[in-house]
PDB file of C-alpha atoms and ligand atoms in Angstrom:
ATOM      1  CA  MET Z 282     125.349  98.603  92.664  1.00  0.00           C
ATOM      2  CA  THR Z 283     122.441 100.646  94.065  1.00  0.00           C
ATOM      3  CA  ALA Z 284     118.973  99.157  94.176  1.00  0.00           C
ATOM      4  CA  THR Z 285     116.248 101.399  92.700  1.00  0.00           C
ATOM      5  CA  ARG Z 286     112.985 101.506  94.585  1.00  0.00           C
ATOM      6  CA  PRO Z 287     109.799 100.894  92.597  1.00  0.00           C
ATOM      7  CA  PRO Z 288     107.730 104.048  91.938  1.00  0.00           C
ATOM      8  CA  ALA Z 289     105.131 104.850  94.571  1.00  0.00           C
ATOM      9  CA  ALA Z 290     102.289 107.342  94.882  1.00  0.00           C
ATOM     10  CA  CYS Z 291     100.406 108.352  98.011  1.00  0.00           C
ATOM     11  CA  LEU Z 292      97.137 109.833  99.220  1.00  0.00           C
ATOM     12  CA  ILE Z 293      97.676 112.998 101.252  1.00  0.00           C
ATOM     13  CA  GLY Z 294      94.923 113.752 103.753  1.00  0.00           C
ATOM     14  CA  TRP Z 295      94.259 114.634 107.396  1.00  0.00           C
ATOM     15  CA  PRO Z 296      93.306 112.827 109.493  1.00  0.00           C
ATOM     16  CA  ALA Z 297      94.357 109.541 107.848  1.00  0.00           C
ATOM     17  CA  ALA Z 298      91.656 109.068 105.256  1.00  0.00           C
ATOM     18  CA  HIS Z 299      89.687 105.852 104.945  1.00  0.00           C
ATOM     19  CA  SER Z 300      89.844 105.527 101.205  1.00  0.00           C
ATOM     20  CA  ARG Z 301      89.257 103.010  98.433  1.00  0.00           C
ATOM     21  CA  SER Z 302      92.154 104.449  96.425  1.00  0.00           C
ATOM     22  CA  PRO Z 303      94.779 101.935  97.683  1.00  0.00           C
ATOM     23  CA  LEU Z 304      92.454  99.078  96.697  1.00  0.00           C
ATOM     24  CA  ILE Z 305      91.956 100.528  93.206  1.00  0.00           C
ATOM     25  CA  HIS Z 306      95.620 101.326  92.501  1.00  0.00           C
ATOM     26  CA  HIS Z 307      96.951  98.059  93.952  1.00  0.00           C
ATOM     27  CA  HIS Z 308      94.508  96.178  91.727  1.00  0.00           C
ATOM     28  CA  TRP Z 309      95.782  97.977  88.626  1.00  0.00           C
ATOM     29  CA  LEU Z 310      99.443  97.568  89.613  1.00  0.00           C
ATOM     30  CA  ARG Z 311      98.858  93.828  89.967  1.00  0.00           C
ATOM     31  CA  LYS Z 312      96.860  93.515  86.752  1.00  0.00           C
ATOM     32  CA  LEU Z 313      99.412  95.427  84.685  1.00  0.00           C
ATOM     33  CA  GLY Z 314     102.390  93.709  86.312  1.00  0.00           C
ATOM     34  CA  ILE Z 315     103.910  97.005  87.462  1.00  0.00           C
ATOM     35  CA  ALA Z 316     106.220  96.995  90.482  1.00  0.00           C
ATOM     36  CA  GLY Z 317     104.920 100.046  92.302  1.00  0.00           C
ATOM     37  CA  GLY Z 318     103.137 101.179  95.448  1.00  0.00           C
ATOM     38  CA  TYR Z 319     100.356 103.387  96.781  1.00  0.00           C
ATOM     39  CA  VAL Z 320     100.170 104.378 100.439  1.00  0.00           C
ATOM     40  CA  ILE Z 321      98.118 106.679 102.657  1.00  0.00           C
ATOM     41  CA  GLU Z 322     100.019 109.585 104.229  1.00  0.00           C
ATOM     42  CA  ALA Z 323      98.373 111.458 107.100  1.00  0.00           C
ATOM     43  CA  VAL Z 324      99.719 115.009 106.767  1.00  0.00           C
ATOM     44  CA  PRO Z 325      98.512 117.743 109.176  1.00  0.00           C
ATOM     45  CA  PRO Z 326      97.851 121.185 107.658  1.00  0.00           C
ATOM     46  CA  ASP Z 327     100.984 122.794 109.121  1.00  0.00           C
ATOM     47  CA  GLU Z 328     103.153 120.132 107.455  1.00  0.00           C
ATOM     48  CA  LEU Z 329     101.480 120.165 104.043  1.00  0.00           C
ATOM     49  CA  GLN Z 330     103.834 122.609 102.325  1.00  0.00           C
ATOM     50  CA  ASP Z 331     106.959 120.808 103.485  1.00  0.00           C
ATOM     51  CA  PHE Z 332     105.492 117.425 102.554  1.00  0.00           C
ATOM     52  CA  VAL Z 333     104.520 118.543  99.059  1.00  0.00           C
ATOM     53  CA  PHE Z 334     107.839 120.315  98.383  1.00  0.00           C
ATOM     54  CA  ARG Z 335     109.707 117.159  99.397  1.00  0.00           C
ATOM     55  CA  LEU Z 336     107.391 114.739  97.610  1.00  0.00           C
ATOM     56  CA  ALA Z 337     110.082 113.557  95.181  1.00  0.00           C
ATOM     57  CA  LEU Z 338     112.732 113.416  97.920  1.00  0.00           C
ATOM     58  CA  ARG Z 339     110.386 111.172  99.870  1.00  0.00           C
ATOM     59  CA  GLY Z 340     110.419 108.848  96.881  1.00  0.00           C
ATOM     60  CA  PHE Z 341     106.959 109.610  95.469  1.00  0.00           C
ATOM     61  CA  VAL Z 342     106.189 110.002  91.756  1.00  0.00           C
ATOM     62  CA  GLY Z 343     102.933 111.790  92.583  1.00  0.00           C
ATOM     63  CA  ALA Z 344      99.932 111.848  94.874  1.00  0.00           C
ATOM     64  CA  ASN Z 345      96.230 112.101  95.354  1.00  0.00           C
ATOM     65  CA  VAL Z 346      95.061 114.872  97.642  1.00  0.00           C
ATOM     66  CA  THR Z 347      91.948 114.813  99.769  1.00  0.00           C
ATOM     67  CA  ILE Z 348      90.232 116.728 102.584  1.00  0.00           C
ATOM     68  CA  PRO Z 349      91.309 119.239 103.889  1.00  0.00           C
ATOM     69  CA  HIS Z 350      94.168 119.952 101.451  1.00  0.00           C
ATOM     70  CA  LYS Z 351      92.485 120.027  98.018  1.00  0.00           C
ATOM     71  CA  GLN Z 352      92.320 123.821  97.777  1.00  0.00           C
ATOM     72  CA  ARG Z 353      95.718 124.617  99.294  1.00  0.00           C
ATOM     73  CA  VAL Z 354      97.705 122.366  96.958  1.00  0.00           C
ATOM     74  CA  LEU Z 355      96.714 124.619  94.056  1.00  0.00           C
ATOM     75  CA  LYS Z 356      99.149 127.239  95.359  1.00  0.00           C
ATOM     76  CA  LEU Z 357     101.863 124.659  95.957  1.00  0.00           C
ATOM     77  CA  SER Z 358     101.809 123.310  92.384  1.00  0.00           C
ATOM     78  CA  LYS Z 359     101.146 124.279  88.770  1.00  0.00           C
ATOM     79  CA  PRO Z 360      97.402 123.694  88.331  1.00  0.00           C
ATOM     80  CA  ASP Z 361      95.901 122.904  84.924  1.00  0.00           C
ATOM     81  CA  GLU Z 362      92.727 124.550  83.611  1.00  0.00           C
ATOM     82  CA  ARG Z 363      90.445 121.998  85.283  1.00  0.00           C
ATOM     83  CA  ALA Z 364      91.993 122.378  88.723  1.00  0.00           C
ATOM     84  CA  GLN Z 365      91.859 126.171  88.433  1.00  0.00           C
ATOM     85  CA  ALA Z 366      88.223 126.198  87.338  1.00  0.00           C
ATOM     86  CA  VAL Z 367      87.141 123.777  90.054  1.00  0.00           C
ATOM     87  CA  GLY Z 368      89.252 125.626  92.637  1.00  0.00           C
ATOM     88  CA  ALA Z 369      90.667 122.361  93.982  1.00  0.00           C
ATOM     89  CA  ALA Z 370      93.127 119.667  92.907  1.00  0.00           C
ATOM     90  CA  ASN Z 371      93.032 115.972  93.755  1.00  0.00           C
ATOM     91  CA  THR Z 372      96.034 114.715  91.756  1.00  0.00           C
ATOM     92  CA  LEU Z 373      99.716 115.747  91.724  1.00  0.00           C
ATOM     93  CA  TRP Z 374     102.431 114.564  89.348  1.00  0.00           C
ATOM     94  CA  PHE Z 375     105.771 115.677  87.987  1.00  0.00           C
ATOM     95  CA  ALA Z 376     106.273 116.916  84.405  1.00  0.00           C
ATOM     96  CA  ASP Z 377     109.835 117.880  83.471  1.00  0.00           C
ATOM     97  CA  GLY Z 378     110.659 118.120  87.159  1.00  0.00           C
ATOM     98  CA  GLU Z 379     107.770 120.504  87.865  1.00  0.00           C
ATOM     99  CA  LEU Z 380     104.978 119.595  90.270  1.00  0.00           C
ATOM    100  CA  CYS Z 381     101.655 119.835  88.384  1.00  0.00           C
ATOM    101  CA  SER Z 382      98.095 119.397  89.604  1.00  0.00           C
ATOM    102  CA  THR Z 383      94.705 118.599  88.122  1.00  0.00           C
ATOM    103  CA  ASN Z 384      91.183 117.713  89.195  1.00  0.00           C
ATOM    104  CA  THR Z 385      90.228 114.275  87.909  1.00  0.00           C
ATOM    105  CA  ASP Z 386      86.631 114.487  89.191  1.00  0.00           C
ATOM    106  CA  VAL Z 387      85.860 116.256  85.901  1.00  0.00           C
ATOM    107  CA  GLU Z 388      86.864 113.321  83.705  1.00  0.00           C
ATOM    108  CA  GLY Z 389      85.613 110.841  86.308  1.00  0.00           C
ATOM    109  CA  PHE Z 390      82.156 112.322  85.899  1.00  0.00           C
ATOM    110  CA  LEU Z 391      82.311 112.626  82.089  1.00  0.00           C
ATOM    111  CA  ASN Z 392      83.890 109.231  81.384  1.00  0.00           C
ATOM    112  CA  ASN Z 393      81.402 107.490  83.650  1.00  0.00           C
ATOM    113  CA  LEU Z 394      78.504 109.042  81.712  1.00  0.00           C
ATOM    114  CA  ASP Z 395      80.162 108.030  78.430  1.00  0.00           C
ATOM    115  CA  ALA Z 396      80.464 104.452  79.720  1.00  0.00           C
ATOM    116  CA  CYS Z 397      76.884 104.284  81.058  1.00  0.00           C
ATOM    117  CA  ALA Z 398      75.006 106.187  78.352  1.00  0.00           C
ATOM    118  CA  PRO Z 399      77.006 106.939  75.187  1.00  0.00           C
ATOM    119  CA  GLY Z 400      75.657 110.012  73.385  1.00  0.00           C
ATOM    120  CA  TRP Z 401      74.337 111.584  76.608  1.00  0.00           C
ATOM    121  CA  ASP Z 402      75.942 114.887  75.646  1.00  0.00           C
ATOM    122  CA  ALA Z 403      73.324 115.451  72.930  1.00  0.00           C
ATOM    123  CA  ALA Z 404      71.184 116.736  75.844  1.00  0.00           C
ATOM    124  CA  GLU Z 405      70.551 120.456  75.482  1.00  0.00           C
ATOM    125  CA  GLU Z 406      69.314 121.091  78.998  1.00  0.00           C
ATOM    126  CA  VAL Z 407      70.732 119.605  82.147  1.00  0.00           C
ATOM    127  CA  LEU Z 408      69.599 119.965  85.740  1.00  0.00           C
ATOM    128  CA  VAL Z 409      72.308 119.862  88.398  1.00  0.00           C
ATOM    129  CA  LEU Z 410      71.367 119.733  92.075  1.00  0.00           C
ATOM    130  CA  GLY Z 411      73.925 121.152  94.523  1.00  0.00           C
ATOM    131  CA  ALA Z 412      76.592 123.830  94.265  1.00  0.00           C
ATOM    132  CA  GLY Z 413      79.445 122.519  96.431  1.00  0.00           C
ATOM    133  CA  GLY Z 414      82.895 121.288  95.413  1.00  0.00           C
ATOM    134  CA  ALA Z 415      81.651 118.304  93.389  1.00  0.00           C
ATOM    135  CA  ALA Z 416      79.161 120.512  91.496  1.00  0.00           C
ATOM    136  CA  ARG Z 417      82.017 122.740  90.282  1.00  0.00           C
ATOM    137  CA  ALA Z 418      83.700 119.728  88.656  1.00  0.00           C
ATOM    138  CA  VAL Z 419      80.385 118.591  87.149  1.00  0.00           C
ATOM    139  CA  VAL Z 420      79.447 122.028  85.764  1.00  0.00           C
ATOM    140  CA  PHE Z 421      82.929 122.560  84.317  1.00  0.00           C
ATOM    141  CA  GLY Z 422      82.758 119.140  82.637  1.00  0.00           C
ATOM    142  CA  LEU Z 423      79.272 119.756  81.215  1.00  0.00           C
ATOM    143  CA  LEU Z 424      80.339 123.076  79.695  1.00  0.00           C
ATOM    144  CA  GLU Z 425      83.525 121.510  78.344  1.00  0.00           C
ATOM    145  CA  ARG Z 426      81.346 118.979  76.529  1.00  0.00           C
ATOM    146  CA  GLY Z 427      79.220 121.724  74.976  1.00  0.00           C
ATOM    147  CA  ILE Z 428      75.993 121.511  77.005  1.00  0.00           C
ATOM    148  CA  LYS Z 429      73.998 124.643  76.180  1.00  0.00           C
ATOM    149  CA  ARG Z 430      72.035 125.190  79.403  1.00  0.00           C
ATOM    150  CA  VAL Z 431      72.929 123.982  82.880  1.00  0.00           C
ATOM    151  CA  HIS Z 432      70.170 124.703  85.404  1.00  0.00           C
ATOM    152  CA  LEU Z 433      71.748 124.752  88.840  1.00  0.00           C
ATOM    153  CA  ALA Z 434      69.524 124.348  91.909  1.00  0.00           C
ATOM    154  CA  ASN Z 435      70.922 124.665  95.387  1.00  0.00           C
ATOM    155  CA  ARG Z 436      69.436 124.964  98.869  1.00  0.00           C
ATOM    156  CA  THR Z 437      71.604 128.038  99.415  1.00  0.00           C
ATOM    157  CA  ILE Z 438      70.889 129.971  96.218  1.00  0.00           C
ATOM    158  CA  ALA Z 439      73.866 132.327  96.728  1.00  0.00           C
ATOM    159  CA  ARG Z 440      76.252 129.399  96.089  1.00  0.00           C
ATOM    160  CA  ALA Z 441      74.497 128.573  92.804  1.00  0.00           C
ATOM    161  CA  GLU Z 442      74.699 132.250  91.823  1.00  0.00           C
ATOM    162  CA  ALA Z 443      78.408 132.323  92.629  1.00  0.00           C
ATOM    163  CA  LEU Z 444      78.973 129.361  90.297  1.00  0.00           C
ATOM    164  CA  ALA Z 445      76.933 131.032  87.556  1.00  0.00           C
ATOM    165  CA  ASP Z 446      79.045 134.186  87.964  1.00  0.00           C
ATOM    166  CA  GLN Z 447      82.188 132.144  87.554  1.00  0.00           C
ATOM    167  CA  PHE Z 448      81.107 129.872  84.695  1.00  0.00           C
ATOM    168  CA  GLY Z 449      79.050 132.325  82.621  1.00  0.00           C
ATOM    169  CA  ASP Z 450      75.543 132.663  81.219  1.00  0.00           C
ATOM    170  CA  LYS Z 451      75.056 129.009  80.241  1.00  0.00           C
ATOM    171  CA  VAL Z 452      74.694 128.289  83.978  1.00  0.00           C
ATOM    172  CA  LEU Z 453      71.281 129.333  85.286  1.00  0.00           C
ATOM    173  CA  PRO Z 454      70.704 129.434  89.063  1.00  0.00           C
ATOM    174  CA  VAL Z 455      67.393 127.973  90.239  1.00  0.00           C
ATOM    175  CA  ALA Z 456      65.719 128.242  93.643  1.00  0.00           C
ATOM    176  CA  TRP Z 457      65.717 124.852  95.400  1.00  0.00           C
ATOM    177  CA  GLU Z 458      61.925 124.902  95.788  1.00  0.00           C
ATOM    178  CA  ALA Z 459      61.519 125.447  92.007  1.00  0.00           C
ATOM    179  CA  PHE Z 460      63.627 122.612  90.545  1.00  0.00           C
ATOM    180  CA  GLY Z 461      60.563 120.367  90.145  1.00  0.00           C
ATOM    181  CA  ASP Z 462      59.337 122.669  87.331  1.00  0.00           C
ATOM    182  CA  LEU Z 463      62.457 121.876  85.300  1.00  0.00           C
ATOM    183  CA  LEU Z 464      62.241 118.071  85.550  1.00  0.00           C
ATOM    184  CA  PRO Z 465      60.161 117.598  82.339  1.00  0.00           C
ATOM    185  CA  ARG Z 466      62.951 119.308  80.318  1.00  0.00           C
ATOM    186  CA  ALA Z 467      65.936 117.637  81.992  1.00  0.00           C
ATOM    187  CA  LYS Z 468      67.446 115.010  79.670  1.00  0.00           C
ATOM    188  CA  LEU Z 469      70.183 114.663  82.259  1.00  0.00           C
ATOM    189  CA  LEU Z 470      69.690 115.048  86.015  1.00  0.00           C
ATOM    190  CA  VAL Z 471      72.762 115.106  88.262  1.00  0.00           C
ATOM    191  CA  ASN Z 472      72.634 114.935  92.042  1.00  0.00           C
ATOM    192  CA  THR Z 473      75.790 116.457  93.519  1.00  0.00           C
ATOM    193  CA  THR Z 474      74.269 117.091  96.947  1.00  0.00           C
ATOM    194  CA  SER Z 475      74.915 114.736  99.818  1.00  0.00           C
ATOM    195  CA  LEU Z 476      71.181 113.915 100.018  1.00  0.00           C
ATOM    196  CA  GLY Z 477      70.623 110.168  99.717  1.00  0.00           C
ATOM    197  CA  MET Z 478      73.947 109.419 101.370  1.00  0.00           C
ATOM    198  CA  HIS Z 479      73.949 106.889 104.179  1.00  0.00           C
ATOM    199  CA  GLY Z 480      72.691 108.663 107.320  1.00  0.00           C
ATOM    200  CA  GLN Z 481      71.163 111.570 105.379  1.00  0.00           C
ATOM    201  CA  GLU Z 482      67.603 112.077 104.238  1.00  0.00           C
ATOM    202  CA  ALA Z 483      66.715 111.076 100.676  1.00  0.00           C
ATOM    203  CA  LEU Z 484      66.321 113.594  97.891  1.00  0.00           C
ATOM    204  CA  ASP Z 485      62.660 114.535  97.538  1.00  0.00           C
ATOM    205  CA  LEU Z 486      62.199 114.305  93.759  1.00  0.00           C
ATOM    206  CA  ASP Z 487      59.527 112.806  91.526  1.00  0.00           C
ATOM    207  CA  VAL Z 488      61.367 110.875  88.775  1.00  0.00           C
ATOM    208  CA  GLY Z 489      57.967 110.420  87.097  1.00  0.00           C
ATOM    209  CA  LYS Z 490      58.273 114.015  85.842  1.00  0.00           C
ATOM    210  CA  LEU Z 491      61.517 113.378  83.924  1.00  0.00           C
ATOM    211  CA  PRO Z 492      61.458 112.693  80.161  1.00  0.00           C
ATOM    212  CA  ASP Z 493      61.262 108.973  79.237  1.00  0.00           C
ATOM    213  CA  ASP Z 494      64.783 109.080  77.791  1.00  0.00           C
ATOM    214  CA  ALA Z 495      66.371 110.943  80.710  1.00  0.00           C
ATOM    215  CA  LEU Z 496      69.667 109.877  82.249  1.00  0.00           C
ATOM    216  CA  VAL Z 497      69.946 110.116  86.042  1.00  0.00           C
ATOM    217  CA  SER Z 498      73.387 110.486  87.611  1.00  0.00           C
ATOM    218  CA  ASP Z 499      74.060 110.418  91.356  1.00  0.00           C
ATOM    219  CA  LEU Z 500      77.503 111.226  92.752  1.00  0.00           C
ATOM    220  CA  VAL Z 501      76.717 109.639  96.122  1.00  0.00           C
ATOM    221  CA  TYR Z 502      78.188 106.113  96.332  1.00  0.00           C
ATOM    222  CA  VAL Z 503      77.365 105.094  99.911  1.00  0.00           C
ATOM    223  CA  PRO Z 504      74.925 103.416  99.476  1.00  0.00           C
ATOM    224  CA  LEU Z 505      75.763 102.177  95.991  1.00  0.00           C
ATOM    225  CA  GLU Z 506      72.129 102.443  94.967  1.00  0.00           C
ATOM    226  CA  THR Z 507      70.698 105.652  96.365  1.00  0.00           C
ATOM    227  CA  PRO Z 508      66.924 106.064  96.666  1.00  0.00           C
ATOM    228  CA  LEU Z 509      67.137 108.360  93.602  1.00  0.00           C
ATOM    229  CA  LEU Z 510      68.822 105.657  91.496  1.00  0.00           C
ATOM    230  CA  VAL Z 511      66.423 102.989  92.733  1.00  0.00           C
ATOM    231  CA  ALA Z 512      63.447 105.145  91.700  1.00  0.00           C
ATOM    232  CA  ALA Z 513      65.010 106.023  88.328  1.00  0.00           C
ATOM    233  CA  LYS Z 514      65.702 102.358  87.522  1.00  0.00           C
ATOM    234  CA  ALA Z 515      62.194 101.354  88.578  1.00  0.00           C
ATOM    235  CA  ARG Z 516      60.918 103.883  86.005  1.00  0.00           C
ATOM    236  CA  GLY Z 517      63.164 102.369  83.347  1.00  0.00           C
ATOM    237  CA  LEU Z 518      65.489 105.391  83.088  1.00  0.00           C
ATOM    238  CA  LYS Z 519      69.211 105.143  82.352  1.00  0.00           C
ATOM    239  CA  THR Z 520      71.447 105.691  85.376  1.00  0.00           C
ATOM    240  CA  ALA Z 521      75.090 106.437  86.198  1.00  0.00           C
ATOM    241  CA  ASP Z 522      76.232 105.895  89.779  1.00  0.00           C
ATOM    242  CA  GLY Z 523      78.800 107.502  92.065  1.00  0.00           C
ATOM    243  CA  LEU Z 524      81.021 104.430  92.235  1.00  0.00           C
ATOM    244  CA  GLY Z 525      81.479 104.551  88.465  1.00  0.00           C
ATOM    245  CA  MET Z 526      82.663 108.158  88.762  1.00  0.00           C
ATOM    246  CA  LEU Z 527      85.006 107.270  91.619  1.00  0.00           C
ATOM    247  CA  LEU Z 528      86.642 104.491  89.571  1.00  0.00           C
ATOM    248  CA  HIS Z 529      86.930 106.588  86.406  1.00  0.00           C
ATOM    249  CA  GLN Z 530      88.479 109.538  88.274  1.00  0.00           C
ATOM    250  CA  ALA Z 531      91.336 107.289  89.447  1.00  0.00           C
ATOM    251  CA  VAL Z 532      92.461 106.352  85.891  1.00  0.00           C
ATOM    252  CA  ARG Z 533      94.407 109.513  85.029  1.00  0.00           C
ATOM    253  CA  GLY Z 534      96.479 109.641  88.224  1.00  0.00           C
ATOM    254  CA  PHE Z 535      97.593 106.049  87.716  1.00  0.00           C
ATOM    255  CA  GLU Z 536      98.529 106.779  84.111  1.00  0.00           C
ATOM    256  CA  LEU Z 537     100.486 109.905  85.048  1.00  0.00           C
ATOM    257  CA  TRP Z 538     102.428 108.121  87.808  1.00  0.00           C
ATOM    258  CA  PHE Z 539     103.010 104.666  86.381  1.00  0.00           C
ATOM    259  CA  GLY Z 540     102.909 105.287  82.605  1.00  0.00           C
ATOM    260  CA  GLN Z 541     100.101 102.907  81.603  1.00  0.00           C
ATOM    261  CA  ARG Z 542      96.406 103.671  81.231  1.00  0.00           C
ATOM    262  CA  PRO Z 543      94.373 101.238  83.349  1.00  0.00           C
ATOM    263  CA  GLN Z 544      90.844 100.017  82.597  1.00  0.00           C
ATOM    264  CA  VAL Z 545      87.718 100.325  84.698  1.00  0.00           C
ATOM    265  CA  THR Z 546      86.492  96.734  84.553  1.00  0.00           C
ATOM    266  CA  ALA Z 547      83.638  94.739  86.078  1.00  0.00           C
ATOM    267  CA  GLU Z 548      86.265  92.904  88.136  1.00  0.00           C
ATOM    268  CA  LEU Z 549      87.552  96.160  89.689  1.00  0.00           C
ATOM    269  CA  ARG Z 550      84.020  97.354  90.299  1.00  0.00           C
ATOM    270  CA  ALA Z 551      83.115  94.109  92.091  1.00  0.00           C
ATOM    271  CA  LEU Z 552      86.218  94.415  94.265  1.00  0.00           C
ATOM    272  CA  VAL Z 553      85.386  97.947  95.401  1.00  0.00           C
ATOM    273  CA  GLU Z 554      81.671  97.134  95.755  1.00  0.00           C
ATOM    274  CA  ALA Z 555      82.550  94.284  98.110  1.00  0.00           C
ATOM    275  CA  ASP Z 556      84.689  96.663 100.172  1.00  0.00           C
ATOM    276  CA  LEU Z 557      81.912  99.270 100.312  1.00  0.00           C
ATOM    277  CA  THR Z 558      79.238  96.806 101.315  1.00  0.00           C
ATOM    278  CA  GLY Z 559      81.472  94.765 103.628  1.00  0.00           C
ATOM    279  CA  ALA Z 560      80.655  91.652 101.577  1.00  0.00           C
TER     280      ALA Z 560
HETATM  281  P1  NAP W 102      79.946 119.969  99.641  1.00  0.00           P
HETATM  282  O1  NAP W 102      80.931 120.885  98.977  1.00  0.00           O
HETATM  283  O2  NAP W 102      79.877 119.933 101.126  1.00  0.00           O
HETATM  284  O3  NAP W 102      78.472 120.317  99.049  1.00  0.00           O
HETATM  285  C1  NAP W 102      77.347 119.671  99.558  1.00  0.00           C
HETATM  286  C2  NAP W 102      76.114 120.064  98.728  1.00  0.00           C
HETATM  287  O4  NAP W 102      74.988 119.340  99.252  1.00  0.00           O
HETATM  288  C3  NAP W 102      75.769 121.553  98.796  1.00  0.00           C
HETATM  289  O5  NAP W 102      75.239 121.955  97.552  1.00  0.00           O
HETATM  290  C4  NAP W 102      74.687 121.577  99.893  1.00  0.00           C
HETATM  291  O6  NAP W 102      73.820 122.668  99.793  1.00  0.00           O
HETATM  292  C5  NAP W 102      73.961 120.285  99.573  1.00  0.00           C
HETATM  293  N1  NAP W 102      73.171 119.795 100.713  1.00  0.00           N
HETATM  294  C6  NAP W 102      73.633 119.228 101.865  1.00  0.00           C
HETATM  295  N2  NAP W 102      72.604 118.918 102.686  1.00  0.00           N
HETATM  296  C7  NAP W 102      71.458 119.311 102.032  1.00  0.00           C
HETATM  297  C8  NAP W 102      70.081 119.255 102.368  1.00  0.00           C
HETATM  298  N3  NAP W 102      69.658 118.747 103.535  1.00  0.00           N
HETATM  299  N4  NAP W 102      69.186 119.734 101.466  1.00  0.00           N
HETATM  300  C9  NAP W 102      69.607 120.238 100.270  1.00  0.00           C
HETATM  301  N5  NAP W 102      70.896 120.329  99.919  1.00  0.00           N
HETATM  302  C10 NAP W 102      71.824 119.854 100.777  1.00  0.00           C
HETATM  303  O7  NAP W 102      80.207 118.468  99.211  1.00  0.00           O
HETATM  304  P2  NAP W 102      80.833 117.927  97.817  1.00  0.00           P
HETATM  305  O8  NAP W 102      82.303 117.766  97.970  1.00  0.00           O
HETATM  306  O9  NAP W 102      80.319 118.778  96.718  1.00  0.00           O
HETATM  307  O10 NAP W 102      80.219 116.445  97.745  1.00  0.00           O
HETATM  308  C11 NAP W 102      78.824 116.234  97.543  1.00  0.00           C
HETATM  309  C12 NAP W 102      78.529 114.740  97.392  1.00  0.00           C
HETATM  310  O11 NAP W 102      79.189 114.239  96.228  1.00  0.00           O
HETATM  311  C13 NAP W 102      79.032 113.882  98.562  1.00  0.00           C
HETATM  312  O12 NAP W 102      78.062 112.885  98.820  1.00  0.00           O
HETATM  313  C14 NAP W 102      80.308 113.260  98.033  1.00  0.00           C
HETATM  314  O13 NAP W 102      80.593 112.003  98.630  1.00  0.00           O
HETATM  315  C15 NAP W 102      79.933 113.076  96.557  1.00  0.00           C
HETATM  316  N6  NAP W 102      81.111 113.006  95.674  1.00  0.00           N
HETATM  317  C16 NAP W 102      81.290 111.878  94.939  1.00  0.00           C
HETATM  318  C17 NAP W 102      82.352 111.777  94.082  1.00  0.00           C
HETATM  319  C18 NAP W 102      82.521 110.516  93.257  1.00  0.00           C
HETATM  320  O14 NAP W 102      83.608 110.282  92.720  1.00  0.00           O
HETATM  321  N7  NAP W 102      81.482 109.718  93.142  1.00  0.00           N
HETATM  322  C19 NAP W 102      83.267 112.832  93.935  1.00  0.00           C
HETATM  323  C20 NAP W 102      83.057 113.996  94.688  1.00  0.00           C
HETATM  324  C21 NAP W 102      81.971 114.073  95.564  1.00  0.00           C
HETATM  325  P3  NAP W 102      74.160 124.068 100.542  1.00  0.00           P
HETATM  326  O15 NAP W 102      75.118 124.788  99.642  1.00  0.00           O
HETATM  327  O16 NAP W 102      72.863 124.732 100.693  1.00  0.00           O
HETATM  328  O17 NAP W 102      74.792 123.703 101.882  1.00  0.00           O
END
């Protein structure tokens, strides 16, 4: 009789990524009573293709993908619409023997907003700060949910213009120096820049100019409470933080690999918070 190994997924990155993903997936495996695993695999760029093509042979049911491989795996798999639009994939799985890829930052962002502020998508005008990789997932998600106007401000305006060219006329590039003028109309403000991150300067923004019913979302999760979120809460505004997005983006990969949809609970959040803060 041959023993079957429990299903396992991995995180492919280089160098070996310090990641909260093992903590999240091990928690769900335990909670759902699934015999399975999740490990970190340090894969240098010149070994990526071979590693991905032999993923199943190595015993993996799928993988997360992180820096610097998120763009290259698109060509090594069958990307869905989200991965193609974002131009990067972070999740691989097998469907009918074929290696597929998606970008779960899109639903991580959307589902976190749904959890923090149901009905947020009634907002007609949204202001997004930043035009890097995370902004692509955010803009794609906002358009998918029917937002009519996405104002996109970026320090390097050419990157905001490139996103507008790709996503169409609902995305309106804004000069970085001019975003303050749009604050009174922004029912949703999303920071996708790295400003406010530990070791970086804070975002210079007056939350007092936002509407009273605005929702403020920050993708940065180190620190958990960025200066932007602290100021928004002090003004009594609704907020959605980066850790919430991180937890929600992990749900789909787990479901695709292990066949059960896990929950983002207060218990999981406390576990990851303690890891982030070293508590
Ligand atoms: P990225 O592609 O490197 O983009 C960085 C963005 O920040 C660019 O728009 C850049 O503007 C802007 N920026 C950097 N320094 C700035 C400054 N001093 N002033 C104004 N703008 C500045 O990075 P990314 O992958 O999009 O990630 C951005 C942030 O989102 C990171 O903090 C990351 O940890 C976070 N994130 C969180 C999640 C989550 O699940 N919570 C998921 C993805 C990303 P320029 O174009 O002018 O350089």
